[in-house]
Coordinates of C-alpha atoms and ligand atoms in Angstrom, one line a residue:
M21 CA -45.9 21.9 -130.5
G22 CA -42.7 23.0 -128.8
Y23 CA -39.4 22.0 -127.7
N24 CA -38.1 19.5 -125.1
T25 CA -34.5 19.3 -123.6
W26 CA -34.3 15.3 -123.5
Y27 CA -32.5 14.1 -126.5
Q28 CA -30.1 17.2 -127.0
F29 CA -29.2 17.5 -123.5
R30 CA -30.4 14.6 -121.1
T31 CA -29.5 15.6 -117.6
S32 CA -27.1 18.2 -118.5
I33 CA -29.6 21.2 -118.8
T34 CA -28.6 24.5 -117.5
E35 CA -30.9 27.8 -117.5
S36 CA -28.8 29.8 -119.9
E37 CA -29.0 26.7 -122.6
V38 CA -32.9 26.7 -122.0
V39 CA -33.3 30.4 -122.4
R40 CA -30.8 30.3 -125.6
Q41 CA -33.2 27.3 -126.9
A42 CA -36.3 29.4 -126.2
E43 CA -34.7 32.6 -128.1
L44 CA -33.8 30.4 -131.1
L45 CA -37.2 29.1 -131.2
V46 CA -38.4 32.6 -131.3
S47 CA -35.5 34.0 -133.9
S48 CA -35.7 30.8 -136.2
G49 CA -39.5 31.2 -136.9
L50 CA -40.2 28.0 -135.2
A51 CA -42.5 29.6 -132.6
A52 CA -44.3 31.5 -135.4
A53 CA -44.9 28.4 -137.1
G54 CA -46.6 26.9 -133.9
Y55 CA -43.7 25.6 -131.7
R56 CA -44.5 27.3 -128.7
C57 CA -44.1 25.4 -125.6
V58 CA -40.5 25.1 -124.0
N59 CA -40.5 22.2 -122.0
L60 CA -37.6 21.0 -119.5
D61 CA -37.7 17.1 -119.3
D62 CA -35.8 15.1 -116.6
G63 CA -32.8 16.5 -114.7
W64 CA -34.1 19.8 -113.5
M65 CA -34.7 19.1 -109.9
A66 CA -32.3 19.0 -107.0
A67 CA -31.4 15.7 -105.4
E68 CA -33.6 16.5 -102.3
R69 CA -36.8 18.2 -101.8
T70 CA -36.7 21.5 -99.4
A71 CA -37.4 21.4 -95.9
H72 CA -41.0 22.0 -96.7
G73 CA -41.2 18.9 -98.9
E74 CA -41.3 20.9 -102.0
L75 CA -39.5 20.2 -105.2
A76 CA -36.8 22.6 -106.2
G77 CA -34.7 23.2 -109.2
D78 CA -31.1 22.0 -108.9
G79 CA -29.3 25.4 -107.9
A80 CA -26.0 24.7 -109.9
K81 CA -27.9 24.2 -113.3
F82 CA -30.8 26.7 -112.3
P83 CA -29.0 29.4 -110.1
R84 CA -31.9 31.8 -110.5
G85 CA -34.6 29.2 -110.0
I86 CA -37.6 27.9 -111.8
R87 CA -39.9 30.5 -111.4
W88 CA -37.2 33.1 -113.1
L89 CA -36.7 30.7 -116.1
A90 CA -40.6 30.4 -116.5
D91 CA -40.8 34.0 -116.4
Q92 CA -37.9 34.5 -119.0
I93 CA -39.8 31.9 -121.1
H94 CA -43.2 33.9 -120.9
A95 CA -41.6 37.1 -121.7
L96 CA -40.7 35.5 -125.0
G97 CA -44.4 34.9 -125.6
L98 CA -43.9 31.2 -125.1
R99 CA -45.4 28.7 -122.7
F100 CA -43.1 26.8 -120.0
G101 CA -43.2 22.9 -119.2
I102 CA -41.9 21.0 -116.7
Y103 CA -41.3 17.1 -115.9
T104 CA -41.7 14.9 -113.1
A105 CA -43.0 11.2 -112.5
I106 CA -45.9 9.3 -111.0
G107 CA -43.7 7.3 -108.6
T108 CA -41.1 8.2 -106.0
R109 CA -38.2 8.7 -108.5
T110 CA -37.7 10.1 -111.9
C111 CA -36.2 7.9 -114.6
Q112 CA -32.8 9.4 -113.7
S113 CA -33.6 8.6 -109.9
L114 CA -34.1 12.2 -109.0
P115 CA -37.2 12.9 -106.6
A116 CA -40.6 12.8 -108.1
S117 CA -44.0 13.2 -107.0
W118 CA -45.6 10.1 -105.4
G119 CA -47.0 11.4 -102.2
H120 CA -46.8 15.0 -103.1
Y121 CA -49.4 15.3 -106.0
D122 CA -51.2 18.2 -104.8
Q123 CA -48.2 19.8 -103.1
D124 CA -46.2 19.7 -106.5
A125 CA -49.1 20.7 -108.6
R126 CA -49.3 23.8 -106.3
T127 CA -45.6 24.6 -106.6
F128 CA -45.9 24.1 -110.5
A129 CA -48.9 26.7 -110.6
S130 CA -46.9 28.9 -108.4
W131 CA -44.0 29.0 -110.8
G132 CA -46.3 29.6 -113.9
V133 CA -46.1 26.2 -115.4
D134 CA -48.2 25.5 -118.3
F135 CA -47.6 21.9 -119.3
V136 CA -46.4 18.9 -117.0
K137 CA -45.0 15.7 -118.4
V138 CA -45.4 13.1 -115.9
D139 CA -43.3 9.9 -116.5
D140 CA -44.0 6.4 -115.4
C141 CA -40.5 5.2 -113.9
G142 CA -41.3 3.0 -111.0
G143 CA -40.7 3.6 -107.3
L144 CA -44.3 2.5 -107.2
P145 CA -45.5 0.4 -104.1
A146 CA -45.4 -3.4 -105.0
G147 CA -48.4 -4.7 -106.6
T148 CA -49.3 -1.5 -108.7
T149 CA -51.3 -2.8 -111.7
V150 CA -52.2 -0.9 -114.8
D151 CA -55.5 -0.1 -113.6
T152 CA -54.0 1.5 -110.1
L153 CA -51.5 3.3 -112.0
T154 CA -54.2 4.7 -114.1
E155 CA -56.1 5.9 -111.0
H156 CA -52.8 7.7 -109.7
F157 CA -52.3 9.2 -113.1
R158 CA -56.1 10.3 -112.8
Q159 CA -55.6 12.0 -109.4
F160 CA -52.3 13.8 -110.3
G161 CA -54.2 15.2 -113.3
A162 CA -57.1 16.4 -111.3
C163 CA -54.3 18.0 -108.5
L164 CA -52.9 19.8 -111.5
R165 CA -56.0 21.0 -113.1
Q166 CA -57.1 22.3 -109.5
H167 CA -54.3 24.7 -109.3
N168 CA -54.2 25.6 -112.8
P169 CA -57.3 25.0 -114.8
D170 CA -55.4 25.5 -118.2
V171 CA -52.6 23.1 -117.6
L172 CA -51.5 20.8 -120.4
Y173 CA -51.2 17.2 -118.9
S174 CA -48.7 14.9 -120.7
Q175 CA -48.4 11.4 -119.2
E176 CA -46.3 8.4 -120.0
L177 CA -48.3 5.3 -119.8
P178 CA -46.3 1.9 -119.0
I179 CA -44.7 1.5 -122.4
H180 CA -43.4 -2.0 -121.7
Q181 CA -47.0 -2.9 -121.9
I182 CA -47.4 -1.8 -125.3
G183 CA -49.5 -4.0 -127.7
K184 CA -51.2 -5.7 -124.7
P185 CA -54.9 -5.1 -123.8
S186 CA -54.0 -3.7 -120.6
F187 CA -52.1 -1.0 -122.3
R188 CA -55.2 -0.2 -124.4
S189 CA -57.4 0.2 -121.5
A190 CA -54.7 2.8 -120.0
V191 CA -54.8 4.8 -123.3
R192 CA -58.7 4.7 -123.2
A193 CA -58.5 6.0 -119.8
S194 CA -56.0 8.6 -120.4
A195 CA -58.1 10.0 -123.0
E196 CA -60.5 11.0 -120.5
F197 CA -58.1 13.2 -118.4
A198 CA -54.8 14.0 -120.3
H199 CA -53.9 15.9 -123.0
M200 CA -51.4 13.7 -124.5
W201 CA -49.9 10.2 -123.4
R202 CA -46.9 8.2 -124.7
V203 CA -47.8 5.3 -127.1
A204 CA -44.3 4.3 -128.2
H205 CA -40.8 3.5 -126.8
D206 CA -38.0 6.2 -126.4
E207 CA -36.4 6.7 -129.6
Y208 CA -33.1 4.7 -128.8
P209 CA -30.7 3.7 -130.3
L210 CA -30.4 7.3 -132.2
T211 CA -28.6 6.0 -135.2
R212 CA -28.8 6.3 -139.0
E213 CA -29.6 2.6 -139.2
N214 CA -32.4 2.6 -136.6
A215 CA -34.2 5.7 -137.9
S216 CA -36.7 3.9 -140.4
P217 CA -37.3 0.8 -138.1
M218 CA -38.0 2.9 -135.1
I219 CA -40.3 5.4 -137.2
L220 CA -42.1 2.5 -138.6
G221 CA -42.5 0.7 -135.3
H222 CA -43.8 3.9 -133.7
L223 CA -46.5 3.8 -136.4
A224 CA -47.4 0.4 -136.1
A225 CA -47.9 0.8 -132.4
D226 CA -50.1 3.9 -132.8
V227 CA -52.2 2.9 -135.9
E228 CA -55.0 0.8 -133.9
L229 CA -55.1 3.4 -131.2
H230 CA -56.8 6.0 -133.3
P231 CA -60.4 5.9 -131.6
F232 CA -58.8 7.4 -128.5
A233 CA -57.1 10.4 -130.3
G234 CA -59.1 13.7 -131.0
P235 CA -59.2 17.5 -130.2
G236 CA -57.4 18.0 -126.7
H237 CA -56.4 14.5 -126.3
W238 CA -53.7 12.7 -128.4
N239 CA -51.5 9.5 -128.9
D240 CA -48.0 10.9 -128.3
L241 CA -45.2 9.3 -130.5
D242 CA -42.2 11.1 -128.6
M243 CA -40.2 13.9 -129.6
V244 CA -39.4 14.9 -133.3
A245 CA -35.9 15.5 -134.7
P246 CA -34.3 13.9 -131.8
N247 CA -30.8 15.3 -131.5
F248 CA -30.9 16.3 -135.3
P249 CA -28.3 16.1 -137.0
A250 CA -25.9 14.7 -134.3
S251 CA -28.1 11.8 -134.4
G252 CA -27.0 10.7 -137.7
W253 CA -30.3 10.8 -139.3
T254 CA -30.6 12.2 -142.9
L255 CA -33.0 14.8 -144.0
A256 CA -35.1 12.0 -145.6
D257 CA -35.3 10.4 -142.0
L258 CA -36.6 13.6 -140.5
H259 CA -39.0 13.9 -143.5
N260 CA -40.0 10.4 -142.8
Q261 CA -40.6 10.9 -139.2
L262 CA -42.8 14.1 -139.6
S263 CA -44.6 12.5 -142.4
V264 CA -45.8 9.6 -139.8
W265 CA -46.3 12.0 -136.8
A266 CA -48.6 14.3 -139.1
M267 CA -50.7 11.4 -140.4
E268 CA -51.0 10.2 -136.8
A269 CA -51.6 13.8 -135.4
S270 CA -48.9 13.2 -132.8
P271 CA -47.7 16.4 -130.8
L272 CA -44.7 18.0 -132.2
L273 CA -41.9 18.6 -129.7
I274 CA -38.4 19.3 -131.2
S275 CA -35.6 17.8 -129.1
A276 CA -32.5 19.1 -130.9
D277 CA -30.3 22.2 -130.7
I278 CA -32.2 24.7 -132.8
G279 CA -28.9 26.4 -133.3
A280 CA -27.5 23.5 -134.9
L281 CA -30.5 22.5 -137.3
P282 CA -29.6 23.2 -140.9
P283 CA -31.5 25.3 -142.9
A284 CA -33.3 22.2 -144.9
A285 CA -34.4 20.9 -141.4
L286 CA -35.8 24.2 -140.2
A287 CA -37.7 24.1 -143.3
A288 CA -39.1 20.7 -143.0
L289 CA -40.1 21.6 -139.3
K290 CA -41.8 24.7 -140.4
N291 CA -43.5 23.1 -143.4
S292 CA -47.0 24.6 -143.3
H293 CA -48.7 21.5 -145.4
M294 CA -47.1 19.2 -142.8
I295 CA -48.0 21.2 -139.7
A296 CA -51.5 21.4 -141.2
I297 CA -52.1 17.7 -141.7
D298 CA -50.7 17.2 -138.0
Q299 CA -52.9 19.9 -136.7
S300 CA -55.8 18.7 -138.4
G301 CA -57.9 17.5 -135.3
E302 CA -57.8 13.9 -136.5
Q303 CA -55.7 10.8 -136.3
C304 CA -55.7 8.6 -139.7
S305 CA -58.0 5.7 -139.2
T306 CA -58.1 4.3 -142.6
V307 CA -55.0 2.1 -143.9
I308 CA -55.0 0.0 -147.3
M309 CA -52.2 -2.2 -148.5
N310 CA -51.1 -3.0 -151.9
A311 CA -47.7 -5.2 -152.4
D312 CA -45.5 -3.7 -149.5
I313 CA -46.9 -0.2 -149.9
E314 CA -49.3 0.8 -146.9
A315 CA -51.4 3.7 -147.7
L316 CA -53.1 5.5 -144.8
M317 CA -55.4 8.6 -145.4
K318 CA -57.5 11.1 -143.4
P319 CA -59.4 14.3 -144.6
H320 CA -56.8 17.0 -145.5
P321 CA -57.9 20.2 -143.7
E322 CA -57.4 22.4 -146.9
G323 CA -59.5 20.1 -149.1
G324 CA -59.1 16.6 -150.6
I325 CA -57.2 13.9 -148.4
A326 CA -53.9 13.6 -146.8
V327 CA -52.3 10.4 -147.9
L328 CA -49.0 8.7 -146.5
F329 CA -47.6 5.9 -148.6
V330 CA -45.0 3.8 -146.8
N331 CA -43.0 0.8 -147.7
L332 CA -43.0 -1.6 -145.1
G333 CA -41.0 -4.4 -146.9
T334 CA -37.4 -5.0 -146.9
D335 CA -37.0 -4.2 -150.7
T336 CA -38.0 -1.5 -152.9
S337 CA -41.7 -1.9 -154.0
T338 CA -44.5 -0.5 -156.2
G339 CA -47.8 0.0 -154.9
R340 CA -50.9 0.4 -157.5
F341 CA -54.2 2.1 -156.2
A342 CA -57.5 3.1 -157.8
L343 CA -58.7 6.7 -157.1
S344 CA -61.7 5.1 -155.6
D345 CA -59.5 3.4 -153.1
F346 CA -59.3 7.1 -151.7
G347 CA -62.9 7.8 -152.3
I348 CA -62.2 10.0 -155.0
T349 CA -64.8 9.4 -157.8
S350 CA -63.7 11.6 -160.6
A351 CA -61.6 10.3 -163.3
R352 CA -58.5 12.3 -162.7
A353 CA -56.8 13.6 -159.4
S354 CA -54.0 15.7 -158.4
G355 CA -51.3 14.9 -155.7
Y356 CA -49.2 17.6 -154.2
N357 CA -46.1 16.3 -152.5
V358 CA -45.6 18.0 -149.4
W359 CA -42.0 17.7 -149.2
T360 CA -41.1 18.4 -153.1
G361 CA -43.9 21.0 -153.6
E362 CA -44.5 19.2 -156.9
T363 CA -48.0 18.7 -158.2
T364 CA -48.7 15.9 -160.6
T365 CA -52.1 14.7 -162.2
F366 CA -52.9 11.0 -162.9
S367 CA -56.2 8.6 -163.4
E368 CA -54.5 6.0 -160.9
I369 CA -51.6 5.9 -158.4
T370 CA -48.4 3.9 -158.8
V371 CA -46.2 4.7 -156.3
T372 CA -42.5 3.3 -155.9
L373 CA -40.5 3.5 -152.6
E374 CA -37.4 2.1 -151.1
S375 CA -37.6 -0.1 -147.9
G376 CA -38.7 2.3 -145.1
Q377 CA -39.4 5.1 -147.3
T378 CA -42.5 7.5 -147.1
S379 CA -44.2 9.9 -149.5
L380 CA -46.8 12.5 -148.1
V381 CA -49.2 13.9 -150.5
Q382 CA -52.5 15.9 -150.6
L383 CA -54.9 14.0 -153.0
K384 CA -57.5 16.0 -154.9
G385 CA -60.2 14.8 -157.5
I386 CA -60.2 16.8 -160.5
G387 CA -63.6 18.0 -162.2
Ligands
GLA10 C1 -38.1 8.1 -119.8 C2 -38.9 8.6 -120.8 C3 -38.0 9.8 -121.8 C4 -37.5 11.0 -120.7 C5 -36.7 10.1 -119.6 C6 -36.1 11.0 -118.7 O1 -37.2 7.3 -120.6 O2 -39.6 7.9 -121.8 O3 -39.0 10.7 -122.5 O4 -38.3 11.6 -120.2 O5 -37.4 9.1 -119.2 O6 -35.1 10.3 -117.6

């Protein structure tokens, strides 16, 4: 859990803005809620390596250097993350780590970097296959760990292969050596209209990948609250996203101006029930359907079952479920709605949702 610069700043990041976001993470209470990693994405590095072949920060954006920035972040009690890519260039055509895995791992460790995101942007030799790419990611991970055994390793898989058997093999391999890996496309376009299709598309891409997720290694759906509220997303869109990410146990990296988040969005991101479901140590593995309503479930860490209802259809739909569908053997159950805080009791479940709408509840048998 933490913060990433990408959807807010893209490459226009500066050290003062990053420090400001880190301070806001603390003052807003988000850090206390668990968002403790402050990660630079693409755009932090100088256009050329140093005379010694080392990566260096862009001197105009980071005049005091990346080590100084890491120290500021650490002084706030937070962790510091950085970005590079597996080939010669980042996705913004800046220098990346091909041919420098050991050297860059050493540089990052010397700066006090706690988290490294390694993107897949090209600049790789012709003939690179998903298998050889996976080997490069494995090697880079070994270098990162050698120089910092506690490093968190986040990688971006070849997302243009999503849905293909080769992508699944890459995920399987990543689970052996990375802490998280991207399993969905970037969140573009960031518009009100695209919010639901994007969120449901990400869910569909991830549902079948549950066998590879577990403590210390997670399927990554990409960042939360991307440039919220400038993106045009509503609070309901944010609730939908957080509900899906929590059920899928995806990392929660906020990518928005923390200072511009309305109180309701801050409250959503800090919602302790949503966070508990996300951090439960398990990605949802059971999915059932009735009408257009999909119901995803997993054990709730505080008792009962976490259930996410999603309307996958194009119209309003009503799903009807028996308590036994969720493994509940008692005649009645209670449902705690994570977003409204309301509890209701019932003997069967009837759920009506608009197209793309979700509902996240904690279900408990009574008696
Ligand atoms: C890719 C990644 C994004 C971001 C950009 C940076 O598109 O998927 O998350 O890191 O590169 O250029």
